[in-house]
Amino acid sequence: MKRLLFVWGACCALLLLACSPKQELKPIRSGEIWPDNQGVHVNAHGGCILYHEGTYYWYGENKSDTTSNAMVGIMCYSSKNLTDWTNEGVALPVEMTDTTSDIIQGCIMERPKVIYNERTRKFVMWFHLELKGQGYLAARSAVAESDTPTGPFRYIGSGRINPGKLPFDMTEEQRALLDTLNVEQYEWDTPAWKEAVVKGLFLKRDLEGGQMARDMQLFVDDDGKAYHIFASEENFTLHIAELSDDFLSHTGKYVRVAPSGSNEAPAIFKKADGTYWMITSGCTGWVPNEARMFSAPSIWGPWTQHPNPCVGPKAELTFGGQSTFVLPIPGKQDAFLFMADIWRPEHPSDARYIWLPIQFKADGTPVVEWMDSWTMEYFN
Ligand code: GAL
């Protein structure tokens, strides 16, 4: 009898389990307010997501209500499911008192990216830094490091990139051409000037002090090597530069991508077939423009341009947004989440987010199709 009762009990328990409703997945509605665990719109713009030991960490610019300058610093939020976000506070605060600090309150800190270094077991953050009161002139990259994903990160320093180094794939002829280029000799925006920009007019100008870097991305490849991808040369040309083993500096090995193509906001991902894909924007400041897309068989190129991957209403304006990151969905092959920002320069903290799954055409080309509402179930 006892045994019968036990079997009956076990059956009931199983039935209950089978019938209990699955936890509802929350819809992702791009462009709307996304409240965090305190009911406040997530304040992590131009950011990235790092998946580490079962948790997603979302880093981004804290934007205030009235200015796009950094008044607080870089934020961190955590989540187990990509829809419920806990505010973990400021991962890298601005400096409040020491006016000699690069990151004194009022500077510009943009597009922070965080990667994990398996060798050093440190979390490394790079971001675009502009010095206080200098507009966008400095075009520096800054680096910080932490033992834990939520920080606080230790600010290490900032500067231009790869001083004294030329792209490793530049031929002898291309190097010789540089000698003929002189910024003073050209009138901005003329055909001759444009040709000179392609040849490396600004590359040469900045050779000694290091290359400019504004909008930027980090990418860790399957072999553990990390790369820094950034809009350089007055935002005309992208650079892809290798980071040192500790991810804290550059090795000096880099290539130029799409010279004079005016690409910003690079977001890069790699498919299982080994193809690298990169979605970028044009250069129109906070105003949205048409996304661009490139692919390459190696991180070093050659990079081939493809048509705009966006499909749907306002596809020619990236749905009103600008690319910021592509998150590979952990544990799934060729599953990627495209992330973009809808900027609100008059009310920066009210900037919104666009998250859409990346789809693939039969020939393997990525497509980003607008969806008013979707859930993470999409990736199952
Ligand atoms: C955008 C860039 C943003 C920010 C803005 C300033 O093109 O992607 O990160 O720098 O310009 O106007």
PDB file of C-alpha atoms in Angstrom, residues 50 59 73-74 90-94 102-103 109 111-117 120-129 141-159 216 218 228 243 246-250:
ATOM      1  CA  LEU A  50      29.749  40.533 -21.376  1.00  0.00           C
ATOM      2  CA  TYR A  59      28.164  48.228 -19.447  1.00  0.00           C
ATOM      3  CA  GLY A  73      30.862  57.435 -15.357  1.00  0.00           C
ATOM      4  CA  ILE A  74      30.385  53.969 -16.806  1.00  0.00           C
ATOM      5  CA  VAL A  90      28.951  52.766 -11.391  1.00  0.00           C
ATOM      6  CA  ALA A  91      31.681  50.429 -12.680  1.00  0.00           C
ATOM      7  CA  LEU A  92      34.100  53.277 -13.424  1.00  0.00           C
ATOM      8  CA  PRO A  93      33.269  56.623 -11.802  1.00  0.00           C
ATOM      9  CA  VAL A  94      34.429  59.962 -13.136  1.00  0.00           C
ATOM     10  CA  ASP A 102      41.874  62.564 -17.675  1.00  0.00           C
ATOM     11  CA  ILE A 103      38.491  61.443 -16.439  1.00  0.00           C
ATOM     12  CA  MET A 109      33.480  58.917 -21.922  1.00  0.00           C
ATOM     13  CA  ARG A 111      31.258  53.501 -26.058  1.00  0.00           C
ATOM     14  CA  PRO A 112      32.813  51.526 -23.179  1.00  0.00           C
ATOM     15  CA  LYS A 113      33.570  47.892 -23.978  1.00  0.00           C
ATOM     16  CA  VAL A 114      34.583  45.243 -21.453  1.00  0.00           C
ATOM     17  CA  ILE A 115      36.291  41.927 -22.157  1.00  0.00           C
ATOM     18  CA  TYR A 116      37.529  39.198 -19.844  1.00  0.00           C
ATOM     19  CA  ASN A 117      41.135  38.079 -19.977  1.00  0.00           C
ATOM     20  CA  THR A 120      45.142  37.410 -16.134  1.00  0.00           C
ATOM     21  CA  ARG A 121      41.586  36.776 -14.885  1.00  0.00           C
ATOM     22  CA  LYS A 122      40.919  40.493 -15.128  1.00  0.00           C
ATOM     23  CA  PHE A 123      38.083  42.406 -16.678  1.00  0.00           C
ATOM     24  CA  VAL A 124      39.465  45.005 -19.061  1.00  0.00           C
ATOM     25  CA  MET A 125      37.536  48.091 -20.148  1.00  0.00           C
ATOM     26  CA  TRP A 126      38.432  50.352 -23.048  1.00  0.00           C
ATOM     27  CA  PHE A 127      36.453  53.451 -23.935  1.00  0.00           C
ATOM     28  CA  HIS A 128      36.608  56.573 -26.088  1.00  0.00           C
ATOM     29  CA  LEU A 129      37.843  59.502 -24.029  1.00  0.00           C
ATOM     30  CA  SER A 141      41.405  55.634 -25.954  1.00  0.00           C
ATOM     31  CA  ALA A 142      41.345  54.943 -22.237  1.00  0.00           C
ATOM     32  CA  VAL A 143      41.775  51.689 -20.352  1.00  0.00           C
ATOM     33  CA  ALA A 144      40.716  50.427 -16.935  1.00  0.00           C
ATOM     34  CA  GLU A 145      40.866  47.059 -15.199  1.00  0.00           C
ATOM     35  CA  SER A 146      38.965  45.163 -12.517  1.00  0.00           C
ATOM     36  CA  ASP A 147      39.118  41.844 -10.642  1.00  0.00           C
ATOM     37  CA  THR A 148      35.342  41.558 -10.664  1.00  0.00           C
ATOM     38  CA  PRO A 149      32.811  42.179 -13.427  1.00  0.00           C
ATOM     39  CA  THR A 150      30.903  44.857 -11.543  1.00  0.00           C
ATOM     40  CA  GLY A 151      34.038  46.813 -10.618  1.00  0.00           C
ATOM     41  CA  PRO A 152      34.983  49.324  -9.452  1.00  0.00           C
ATOM     42  CA  PHE A 153      37.460  49.413 -12.329  1.00  0.00           C
ATOM     43  CA  ARG A 154      40.889  50.952 -11.728  1.00  0.00           C
ATOM     44  CA  TYR A 155      41.582  53.685 -14.241  1.00  0.00           C
ATOM     45  CA  ILE A 156      44.961  53.061 -15.875  1.00  0.00           C
ATOM     46  CA  GLY A 157      45.417  55.792 -18.469  1.00  0.00           C
ATOM     47  CA  SER A 158      44.651  57.128 -21.924  1.00  0.00           C
ATOM     48  CA  GLY A 159      46.337  58.145 -25.137  1.00  0.00           C
ATOM     49  CA  MET A 216      35.239  51.813 -30.813  1.00  0.00           C
ATOM     50  CA  LEU A 218      36.630  45.208 -28.687  1.00  0.00           C
ATOM     51  CA  HIS A 228      40.519  47.025 -30.772  1.00  0.00           C
ATOM     52  CA  LEU A 243      45.950  44.150 -28.118  1.00  0.00           C
ATOM     53  CA  ASP A 246      47.086  41.355 -20.980  1.00  0.00           C
ATOM     54  CA  PHE A 247      44.701  43.425 -23.176  1.00  0.00           C
ATOM     55  CA  LEU A 248      46.069  46.627 -21.597  1.00  0.00           C
ATOM     56  CA  SER A 249      48.052  47.985 -24.539  1.00  0.00           C
ATOM     57  CA  HIS A 250      48.499  47.690 -28.286  1.00  0.00           C
TER      58      HIS A 250
END
